[in-house]
Amino acid sequence: MTDPAGSILLATDLSARSDRALDRAIMLARQQHCRLVALHVMEAPHATALTTPAWRRLTPDHKSLAERRLADDLADAGIATEAVVANGHPLDVILDTVAHFDGSLIVTGVARETTLGRLMLGSTVERLARQATQPVLVVKARPRKPYQDVVIATDFSEGSRQALRAALKVAGQARITLFHAYAVPAQQEGVPQDTVVRSFYNDALQKAQAFLAATPELAGRTPPDIVLEPGQPENLLSEFVFNRRCDLVVTGTHGLTGILRTAIGSVAEKLLEALPCDVLIVRQNKTAD
């Protein structure tokens, strides 16, 4: 098999829930005809027995066992793969590995009820979103088919355009919806509130149309749906995604009023925990065209 250029990096803790991320990473690597690199970062030596997975407590040779498990997981992938097991700080190892293998996407899962899982959800994923130049895909749902219904949380900034481009690469055939929540000021005396809301809606609609017109990657495609709602984005987005039953939410970490905003933190963690679907986090590359 010819070794493809570029790769997708799967960061896994080898828990059962991480199998969802593994399956999605394999599916995406097949779609993009690229190599899949599966990375497992060994826990720090001071981890207690209570937080160490049972399979790790049964053998003193943790590294060899992890390598064997990764090899077994990748055996029937049908694509070029590589298994990597390393010691070190999870964030540093992930960033070094994705750079070494020319990775274009980082895929990780959410393992609940374990210290490592909480670390991946709260700390490592947030730090990856701040520092990784590659998009970070957090897989929550069991992948049964390629992404079909994608919602992009947008503020019509350049960061949002980069998020849209990343979405097209991960889910090029999916239905795309641009979701924008806009703030409406408190009612002013003598001005009907519906008039104020209509004015802000029209302004958001103009920005949406200009955003689409300035995104050449959409040429020849079915135009994305546009959903404009007044209110707080984190609350409205969760409700919309739940009712729509979409399978992927895409958002940037920078922008004017982006879902995760410049300082990714409590809002990001709430979204990652609250949204029932996968989340693709795209850090704005300021050097991009």
XYZ file of C-alpha atoms in Angstrom:
289
model
C 0.000 0.000 0.000
C 1.372 3.409 -0.914
C 1.894 5.592 2.140
C -0.427 8.577 1.746
C 0.637 12.128 2.375
C -0.588 13.615 5.626
C -2.472 11.845 8.370
C -5.212 11.939 10.962
C -4.120 11.593 14.577
C -6.277 9.660 17.034
C -5.500 10.403 20.691
C -6.940 7.537 22.730
C -6.858 6.398 26.353
C -7.854 2.870 25.212
C -11.082 2.981 27.207
C -14.238 1.415 25.808
C -15.762 4.833 25.098
C -12.703 5.805 23.072
C -13.684 3.084 20.604
C -16.189 5.587 19.186
C -13.378 7.990 18.382
C -11.383 5.110 16.884
C -14.231 4.105 14.584
C -14.818 7.700 13.474
C -11.106 8.266 12.864
C -10.911 5.145 10.694
C -13.989 6.260 8.755
C -12.528 9.712 8.134
C -9.126 8.342 7.111
C -10.853 6.115 4.563
C -12.856 9.058 3.218
C -9.763 11.247 2.907
C -7.454 8.429 1.740
C -4.878 9.298 4.368
C -2.923 7.533 7.088
C -4.280 7.069 10.609
C -1.863 7.464 13.509
C -3.214 6.120 16.817
C -1.523 7.656 19.855
C -1.750 6.528 23.462
C -0.017 8.663 26.104
C 1.012 6.730 29.210
C -0.295 8.056 32.505
C 2.058 9.732 34.933
C 3.816 7.322 37.349
C 2.066 8.883 40.354
C -1.414 7.892 39.118
C -3.189 5.973 41.855
C -4.450 2.430 41.514
C -8.050 3.629 41.792
C -7.727 5.816 38.703
C -5.699 3.323 36.677
C -7.743 1.172 34.280
C -8.035 -2.497 35.211
C -6.163 -3.660 32.100
C -3.192 -1.524 33.186
C -3.119 -3.061 36.688
C -2.899 -6.625 35.375
C 0.565 -6.370 33.854
C 3.794 -4.546 34.707
C 4.596 -4.025 31.005
C 2.050 -1.308 30.284
C 3.746 -0.057 27.139
C 3.836 -3.423 25.390
C 0.224 -4.122 26.284
C -0.896 -0.720 25.007
C 1.019 -1.255 21.756
C -0.611 -4.647 21.302
C -4.070 -3.263 21.936
C -3.558 -0.462 19.439
C -2.221 -2.906 16.856
C -5.281 -5.116 17.319
C -7.613 -2.129 16.996
C -5.985 -1.063 13.733
C -5.520 -4.520 12.223
C -8.650 -4.476 10.042
C -8.753 -0.756 9.261
C -7.952 -1.266 5.589
C -5.854 1.909 5.483
C -2.271 2.885 6.254
C -1.911 3.033 10.052
C 0.692 3.511 12.740
C 0.475 2.922 16.489
C 2.419 5.147 18.873
C 2.705 4.725 22.655
C 4.680 7.387 24.518
C 5.300 8.763 27.984
C 4.961 12.417 28.819
C 2.498 15.245 29.272
C -0.572 14.458 27.105
C -0.744 17.880 25.472
C 2.955 18.011 24.608
C 3.009 14.473 23.247
C -0.106 15.004 21.122
C 1.239 18.223 19.605
C 4.662 16.709 18.927
C 3.160 13.587 17.366
C 0.675 15.361 15.106
C 3.480 17.612 13.861
C 5.825 14.679 13.270
C 3.270 12.823 11.171
C 2.047 15.902 9.290
C -1.411 15.536 10.809
C -4.333 17.544 9.455
C -6.857 16.586 12.174
C -6.783 15.466 15.812
C -9.529 13.062 16.892
C -10.241 12.238 20.526
C -13.074 10.798 22.581
C -14.785 11.398 25.884
C -14.324 8.738 28.544
C -16.556 9.322 31.536
C -16.116 8.309 35.161
C -12.339 8.131 34.948
C -9.758 10.706 35.878
C -8.142 10.466 32.465
C -11.474 10.933 30.741
C -12.196 14.090 32.693
C -8.713 15.320 31.875
C -9.273 14.761 28.169
C -12.650 16.477 28.295
C -11.789 19.443 30.465
C -8.109 20.203 30.372
C -6.397 18.549 27.425
C -9.111 19.240 24.847
C -9.342 22.899 25.839
C -5.572 23.266 25.668
C -5.475 21.485 22.335
C -8.066 23.918 21.005
C -5.899 26.812 22.158
C -2.575 25.523 20.850
C -3.076 22.997 18.063
C -3.024 24.398 14.550
C -5.095 21.390 13.463
C -8.850 21.109 14.072
C -9.781 18.968 17.083
C -12.694 16.553 16.671
C -14.285 15.390 19.937
C -16.275 12.230 19.222
C -19.222 11.540 21.490
C -21.680 9.506 19.416
C -21.224 6.047 17.925
C -20.363 6.556 14.236
C -22.726 4.638 11.971
C -22.177 6.579 8.746
C -20.406 9.688 7.450
C -21.630 12.961 8.889
C -24.988 13.901 7.375
C -26.152 17.042 9.187
C -23.572 19.622 10.283
C -24.204 22.846 12.182
C -21.533 25.542 12.142
C -21.736 28.049 14.975
C -20.716 31.273 13.288
C -20.227 34.974 13.857
C -19.338 35.543 10.166
C -15.695 36.303 11.034
C -12.624 34.909 9.288
C -12.399 32.361 12.097
C -15.875 31.167 11.181
C -14.838 30.848 7.541
C -11.929 28.632 8.566
C -14.341 26.551 10.639
C -16.548 26.182 7.555
C -13.579 25.037 5.462
C -12.661 22.463 8.089
C -16.257 21.224 8.132
C -16.263 20.780 4.363
C -13.116 18.650 4.606
C -14.531 16.435 7.362
C -18.104 16.297 6.050
C -18.048 17.453 2.455
C -21.311 15.746 1.479
C -23.292 16.737 4.559
C -26.132 19.204 4.874
C -24.584 22.411 6.247
C -26.361 24.905 8.502
C -24.887 28.213 9.626
C -26.163 28.999 13.118
C -25.796 32.523 14.457
C -27.098 33.889 17.750
C -27.215 37.665 18.060
C -27.651 39.829 21.116
C -30.614 42.184 21.293
C -30.425 45.164 23.689
C -33.019 45.762 26.351
C -36.246 47.385 25.206
C -36.044 51.119 24.888
C -38.924 53.390 25.816
C -41.050 54.246 22.828
C -39.452 51.652 20.542
C -41.413 48.406 19.982
C -39.256 45.409 20.851
C -40.246 43.522 17.714
C -38.915 46.438 15.669
C -35.553 46.195 17.455
C -35.399 42.439 16.977
C -36.275 42.769 13.283
C -33.518 45.333 12.806
C -30.879 43.104 14.386
C -32.171 40.124 12.419
C -31.878 41.999 9.136
C -28.352 43.072 10.022
C -27.379 39.471 10.804
C -28.962 38.291 7.553
C -26.926 40.779 5.521
C -23.744 39.601 7.244
C -24.669 35.972 6.533
C -25.242 36.640 2.853
C -21.963 38.564 2.542
C -20.170 35.736 4.365
C -21.478 33.134 1.923
C -20.651 35.269 -1.107
C -17.048 35.645 0.107
C -16.496 31.898 0.622
C -15.381 30.400 -2.718
C -15.365 26.843 -1.354
C -19.166 26.908 -1.495
C -19.267 27.376 -5.267
C -21.204 24.591 -6.952
C -22.635 23.308 -3.672
C -26.140 23.501 -2.293
C -26.095 26.746 -0.276
C -25.984 26.239 3.500
C -29.125 26.818 5.516
C -29.020 29.972 7.649
C -30.497 30.028 11.149
C -30.503 33.358 13.005
C -31.726 33.492 16.599
C -31.740 36.239 19.256
C -30.193 35.261 22.573
C -27.224 33.512 24.170
C -25.451 31.216 21.685
C -24.494 28.442 24.099
C -28.104 28.008 25.252
C -29.740 28.323 21.841
C -27.254 26.050 20.105
C -27.745 23.158 22.521
C -31.520 23.295 22.069
C -31.264 23.581 18.287
C -28.858 20.642 18.006
C -31.009 18.472 20.258
C -34.204 19.194 18.317
C -32.538 18.918 14.923
C -30.632 15.734 15.864
C -27.618 16.859 13.849
C -24.471 14.777 14.161
C -21.686 17.396 14.183
C -21.265 20.921 15.541
C -18.348 22.988 14.255
C -17.037 26.109 15.945
C -13.972 28.314 15.967
C -12.114 29.466 19.058
C -11.680 33.056 17.904
C -13.989 35.666 16.491
C -16.209 38.567 17.350
C -18.849 36.642 19.291
C -17.801 33.043 18.664
C -19.296 30.222 20.671
C -15.991 29.472 22.382
C -14.736 33.051 22.183
C -11.054 33.927 22.435
C -10.616 32.580 25.956
C -11.905 29.059 25.588
C -13.086 27.991 29.016
C -16.315 27.373 30.878
C -18.538 27.879 27.836
C -16.499 25.378 25.838
C -16.619 22.785 28.582
C -20.373 23.238 29.002
C -20.883 22.762 25.269
C -18.688 19.687 25.114
C -20.635 18.135 27.964
C -24.101 19.318 26.941
C -24.133 18.708 23.204
C -25.287 15.196 22.309
C -23.294 15.124 19.063
C -19.648 15.322 18.014
C -17.882 18.691 18.176
C -15.197 19.959 15.780
C -13.154 22.812 17.294
C -11.202 24.912 14.801
C -8.589 27.329 16.040
C -8.291 30.395 13.832
C -5.073 30.490 11.838
C -4.295 34.179 11.528
C -1.902 33.537 8.635
C -4.577 31.876 6.488
C -5.824 33.650 3.402
